[in-house]
Amino acid sequence: MQQFNSNEHPHRRYNPLLDEWILVSPHRTKRPWQGQKESNSNESLPEYDPTCYLCPGNERSNGTKNPKYTDCYVFENDFSALLNEEVELNNLTSSPLFKLKPERGINKVVCFSPKHHLTLPEMEISDIEKVIQTWAAQYIELGNHDFINYVQIFENKGAVMGCSNPHPHGQIWAQSSLPTQVEKTQKNLQKYFEQHKVSLLKAYLDEELKSKERLVYENEHFAVVVPFWATWPYETMIISKRHFGTIIAMSKEETLAFADSIKTITVKYDNLFETSFPYSSGIHQAPTDRLAHPEWHFHMHFYPPLLRSATVKKFMVGYEMLGEAQRDISPEKSAAILRDLPTLHYKLK
């Protein structure tokens, strides 16, 4: 009988945040690839695009003119997925198989910079700090609405991730219910905290910092790791070393360290295949439901789809949709690859 090797043999790993399992099949990276390839667009963008509806001074589709902003700019999404209006639902069915309830919320767009050609890895740390400060201000403003119970801050980067405009920006969806992934996470964080009297992610990060197997980067206040249970090929998570639940609990030093962590991992992503690396990222933090949440531990997820090169993407199809999540490269291997990449952006070489 062969000795088990996590970089060679199929196995399952447990995700304690979602109470789910993932199948790891590292031997599949040896197969030849004749599948879908994405276009590799490394086109040079201008600092200002007169046709871009997010650039300073330009008109958006609804006729609103953007101010000539100089750092971050926030506005309510012109095509919101959620609406800020109360509705009355009549004729409710009594069947448990047809549950439905109205969802109220507010959607915001956050322009990270007035410069059309920049992305987070190409911005200065001081400018990323301003983005974090803007996120914090919006968390407070939106969370103060009595009908808002969760504020989801996220970014989709790259056309392959559904981003319709290359101008550096993210979104905030604030809503009356806990989103499904957040609700799952909260239940598992709470269960662990009640049993062990310590944050699940604090306990997890302490172990990761000991082994350093999946550690990509760390500074005084944050660590970037490839989670033991990572689904996407080069998925990472930024976790605060100190246990706190929300973005507004960060000190000035922690805000700077968080900006440094974001800058470092996004530069490494771009350097991996020397392309503007696509991803979906988002912050997970305590709800704004006016309840105490000692179980929550501030963290940020990065879900990038690229697997083998700038043109080969990981698709979630077949088994992943019908069975469970599956990955082809071990988290330890992807962490080592990311860890060894330089922190100077390839465009500056």
XYZ file of C-alpha atoms in Angstrom:
349
model
C 0.000 0.000 0.000
C 1.338 3.453 -0.961
C 2.045 6.145 1.598
C -0.470 9.009 1.299
C 0.855 12.150 -0.409
C -1.443 15.211 -0.363
C 0.217 16.537 -3.547
C -0.458 13.295 -5.439
C -3.443 11.416 -4.028
C -7.150 12.336 -4.149
C -8.612 13.278 -0.784
C -11.344 15.373 0.817
C -10.840 18.382 3.081
C -13.278 19.926 5.534
C -14.235 23.611 5.463
C -15.230 24.566 9.037
C -16.537 27.981 7.950
C -19.243 26.479 5.740
C -19.501 22.956 7.227
C -18.749 21.530 3.783
C -16.239 19.189 2.185
C -14.108 19.659 -0.926
C -12.504 17.008 -3.143
C -8.805 17.558 -3.938
C -7.471 15.742 -7.045
C -3.867 16.959 -7.481
C -2.931 14.244 -10.013
C -5.285 15.864 -12.555
C -2.798 18.665 -13.227
C -0.828 16.140 -15.298
C -3.582 15.797 -17.896
C -3.145 17.571 -21.274
C -5.404 20.603 -21.721
C -7.484 21.024 -24.872
C -10.377 22.868 -23.289
C -11.652 26.428 -23.112
C -9.102 29.232 -23.142
C -9.918 32.811 -22.215
C -8.503 35.702 -24.217
C -5.476 37.296 -22.580
C -6.120 41.014 -22.692
C -3.142 43.096 -21.629
C -4.287 46.186 -23.485
C -2.993 49.509 -22.260
C -5.761 51.666 -20.822
C -5.706 55.472 -20.701
C -5.629 57.360 -17.399
C -8.901 58.994 -18.436
C -11.499 57.524 -20.816
C -14.133 59.992 -22.111
C -16.509 57.073 -22.817
C -16.231 55.532 -19.329
C -19.282 56.122 -17.132
C -17.136 55.817 -13.971
C -14.443 58.361 -14.844
C -14.550 61.785 -13.137
C -16.777 64.368 -14.820
C -18.407 61.841 -17.168
C -22.127 61.236 -17.562
C -23.674 57.948 -16.499
C -26.498 56.193 -18.377
C -29.186 57.777 -16.176
C -27.979 61.287 -16.993
C -26.182 61.863 -13.677
C -22.790 63.509 -14.046
C -19.929 62.248 -11.888
C -18.103 64.923 -9.904
C -14.439 65.470 -10.713
C -13.440 63.289 -7.775
C -9.784 62.958 -6.755
C -9.682 59.730 -4.676
C -12.662 57.447 -3.828
C -16.151 58.150 -5.149
C -19.308 56.368 -3.966
C -22.765 56.474 -5.537
C -25.946 54.412 -5.452
C -25.939 51.820 -8.238
C -27.963 53.007 -11.238
C -29.034 49.393 -11.856
C -29.489 48.127 -8.300
C -30.206 44.457 -7.669
C -32.007 45.507 -4.462
C -34.519 48.307 -3.961
C -34.903 50.581 -0.963
C -38.667 50.439 -0.672
C -41.109 48.576 1.520
C -43.572 46.284 -0.227
C -46.541 44.334 1.093
C -46.819 40.670 0.196
C -50.365 39.323 -0.036
C -51.736 35.860 -0.803
C -48.910 33.956 0.861
C -48.962 30.237 0.168
C -49.081 27.953 3.189
C -46.922 25.323 1.482
C -43.389 24.987 2.916
C -42.219 24.117 -0.616
C -42.904 27.592 -1.974
C -41.312 30.010 0.473
C -40.904 33.601 -0.667
C -40.265 36.902 1.062
C -39.508 40.423 -0.204
C -35.915 41.595 0.169
C -35.105 45.253 0.756
C -31.682 46.792 0.352
C -29.297 49.383 -1.050
C -26.574 48.874 -3.676
C -23.550 51.162 -3.915
C -20.648 51.456 -6.359
C -17.232 52.431 -4.975
C -14.739 53.883 -7.457
C -11.310 53.165 -5.984
C -9.476 55.833 -7.981
C -10.155 58.553 -10.554
C -7.494 56.949 -12.759
C -9.119 54.638 -15.296
C -6.003 52.549 -15.951
C -5.189 51.531 -12.371
C -6.140 48.410 -10.417
C -5.572 47.750 -6.700
C -2.138 46.114 -7.227
C -0.993 49.189 -9.158
C -2.241 51.702 -6.587
C -0.133 53.141 -3.779
C -0.726 51.686 -0.304
C -1.846 55.129 0.876
C -4.549 55.131 -1.811
C -5.682 51.620 -0.827
C -5.963 52.944 2.736
C -8.475 55.510 1.432
C -10.476 52.682 -0.138
C -10.540 50.860 3.221
C -11.611 54.044 4.988
C -14.401 54.442 2.430
C -15.538 50.856 3.016
C -15.596 51.537 6.766
C -17.626 54.721 6.330
C -20.141 52.891 4.129
C -20.383 50.015 6.617
C -21.408 52.564 9.257
C -23.728 54.585 7.008
C -25.559 51.609 5.516
C -25.609 49.622 8.743
C -27.315 52.516 10.524
C -30.489 51.926 8.496
C -32.831 49.956 10.738
C -33.771 47.580 7.904
C -30.161 46.729 6.950
C -28.780 43.650 8.700
C -25.777 42.865 6.512
C -23.317 44.931 4.460
C -21.455 42.922 1.810
C -18.375 44.671 0.388
C -16.871 43.035 -2.704
C -15.002 43.485 -5.977
C -15.237 41.653 -9.296
C -12.016 42.230 -11.236
C -11.732 41.332 -14.905
C -14.213 40.664 -17.694
C -13.989 36.897 -17.061
C -15.513 37.553 -13.618
C -18.392 39.530 -15.091
C -16.907 42.986 -14.555
C -18.502 45.233 -17.181
C -16.109 48.172 -16.785
C -12.295 48.096 -16.325
C -12.300 51.291 -14.242
C -11.119 50.305 -10.707
C -14.243 49.856 -8.644
C -16.097 47.549 -6.283
C -19.623 47.198 -4.989
C -21.518 47.141 -1.718
C -24.807 45.290 -1.330
C -26.580 46.052 1.937
C -29.714 44.064 2.681
C -32.298 43.098 5.240
C -31.397 39.389 5.399
C -28.138 37.548 5.967
C -26.944 36.158 2.600
C -26.763 32.362 2.494
C -22.937 32.084 2.647
C -22.772 34.606 5.485
C -25.508 32.822 7.423
C -23.675 29.490 7.064
C -20.428 31.112 8.188
C -22.075 32.766 11.169
C -23.618 29.493 12.375
C -20.267 27.731 12.273
C -18.335 30.613 13.831
C -20.906 30.794 16.612
C -20.877 27.052 17.230
C -17.083 27.009 17.511
C -16.959 30.106 19.733
C -19.560 28.715 22.128
C -17.686 25.404 22.414
C -14.114 26.730 22.666
C -14.501 30.340 23.878
C -12.142 31.490 21.131
C -12.646 32.656 17.542
C -12.518 29.825 14.991
C -10.310 31.906 12.691
C -8.015 32.935 15.557
C -7.444 29.261 16.389
C -7.061 28.402 12.700
C -4.610 31.233 11.984
C -2.475 30.368 15.010
C -2.011 26.879 13.535
C -1.273 28.237 10.051
C 1.363 30.611 11.440
C 3.055 27.692 13.183
C 3.243 25.430 10.143
C 3.650 28.184 7.480
C 2.741 25.526 4.871
C -0.050 27.615 3.390
C 1.186 31.044 4.490
C 1.702 33.419 1.559
C 2.486 36.660 3.391
C 2.260 38.229 6.829
C 2.870 41.568 8.479
C 2.407 42.642 12.087
C -1.394 42.660 11.968
C -2.580 40.423 9.095
C -1.732 37.152 7.403
C -2.504 35.997 3.868
C -3.045 32.245 3.585
C -4.285 29.746 1.064
C -7.028 28.139 3.166
C -6.588 24.449 3.952
C -10.029 23.962 2.335
C -9.495 26.352 -0.653
C -11.731 25.692 -3.657
C -10.332 27.991 -6.343
C -6.815 27.258 -7.720
C -5.106 30.263 -6.104
C -7.737 31.192 -3.532
C -6.457 33.161 -0.557
C -7.823 34.691 2.617
C -6.588 37.726 4.540
C -7.168 37.197 8.270
C -6.588 39.683 11.075
C -4.158 38.454 13.733
C -6.130 40.259 16.421
C -9.664 39.016 16.999
C -12.160 41.716 16.020
C -15.390 41.506 14.067
C -15.734 44.501 11.760
C -13.780 46.888 9.584
C -14.578 49.778 11.908
C -12.732 48.064 14.779
C -9.360 48.416 13.042
C -6.731 50.777 14.419
C -4.786 53.120 12.103
C -1.871 50.695 12.188
C -4.151 47.775 11.282
C -5.726 49.757 8.437
C -2.270 50.369 6.993
C -1.350 46.692 7.453
C -4.606 45.613 5.789
C -3.835 47.898 2.816
C -0.342 46.391 2.651
C -1.816 42.869 2.634
C -4.252 43.705 -0.183
C -1.475 45.325 -2.203
C 0.888 42.379 -1.686
C -1.487 39.570 -2.630
C -2.910 41.381 -5.664
C 0.602 42.176 -6.943
C 1.516 38.503 -6.524
C -1.622 37.552 -8.474
C -0.661 39.836 -11.367
C 2.915 38.529 -11.279
C 1.808 34.867 -11.411
C 0.982 34.902 -15.128
C 2.070 38.507 -15.829
C -1.459 39.605 -16.536
C -4.121 41.676 -14.818
C -5.316 38.759 -12.707
C -9.110 38.358 -12.471
C -10.825 37.521 -9.189
C -13.851 38.049 -7.016
C -12.988 39.273 -3.549
C -15.068 40.226 -0.556
C -14.983 41.072 3.127
C -16.774 38.892 5.657
C -17.544 40.607 8.941
C -20.206 40.869 11.625
C -23.796 41.715 10.662
C -25.276 45.139 11.406
C -28.305 43.696 13.229
C -27.580 45.528 16.540
C -26.681 42.241 18.239
C -23.366 41.301 19.829
C -21.321 38.991 17.617
C -18.181 37.921 19.523
C -17.926 34.899 17.214
C -17.113 36.998 14.133
C -13.485 37.392 13.073
C -12.687 39.893 10.309
C -11.423 38.323 7.075
C -11.358 38.863 3.312
C -11.681 36.210 0.603
C -10.059 36.222 -2.847
C -11.501 33.782 -5.394
C -9.416 33.811 -8.620
C -10.348 31.427 -11.467
C -7.060 31.136 -13.405
C -5.491 27.678 -13.148
C -2.639 26.981 -15.562
C -1.957 30.265 -17.337
C -3.459 33.646 -18.139
C -5.813 31.917 -20.580
C -6.875 28.699 -18.808
C -9.676 29.093 -16.282
C -11.075 26.721 -13.670
C -14.754 26.064 -14.377
C -17.268 24.914 -11.789
C -19.205 22.342 -13.800
C -20.336 18.723 -13.721
C -19.206 17.118 -10.470
C -18.717 20.514 -8.800
C -22.341 21.439 -9.476
C -23.827 18.023 -8.765
C -21.479 16.559 -6.148
C -19.174 18.907 -4.253
C -16.433 21.460 -4.875
C -13.215 20.035 -6.373
C -9.718 21.408 -7.030
C -6.769 20.100 -9.063
C -3.748 21.710 -7.364
C -3.096 21.212 -3.672
C -3.449 24.302 -1.437
C 0.115 23.750 -0.212
C 1.495 23.850 -3.757
C -0.445 26.980 -4.738
C 0.659 28.678 -1.495
C 4.307 27.900 -2.246
C 3.970 29.291 -5.771
C 2.349 32.517 -4.535
C 4.760 32.858 -1.615
C 7.799 32.764 -3.913
C 6.506 35.441 -6.289
C 8.029 38.941 -6.041
C 6.135 41.827 -4.436
C 7.265 44.276 -7.134
C 4.657 44.486 -9.898
C 5.870 42.967 -13.173
C 5.087 46.184 -15.068
C 7.686 47.998 -12.941
C 10.547 45.614 -13.753
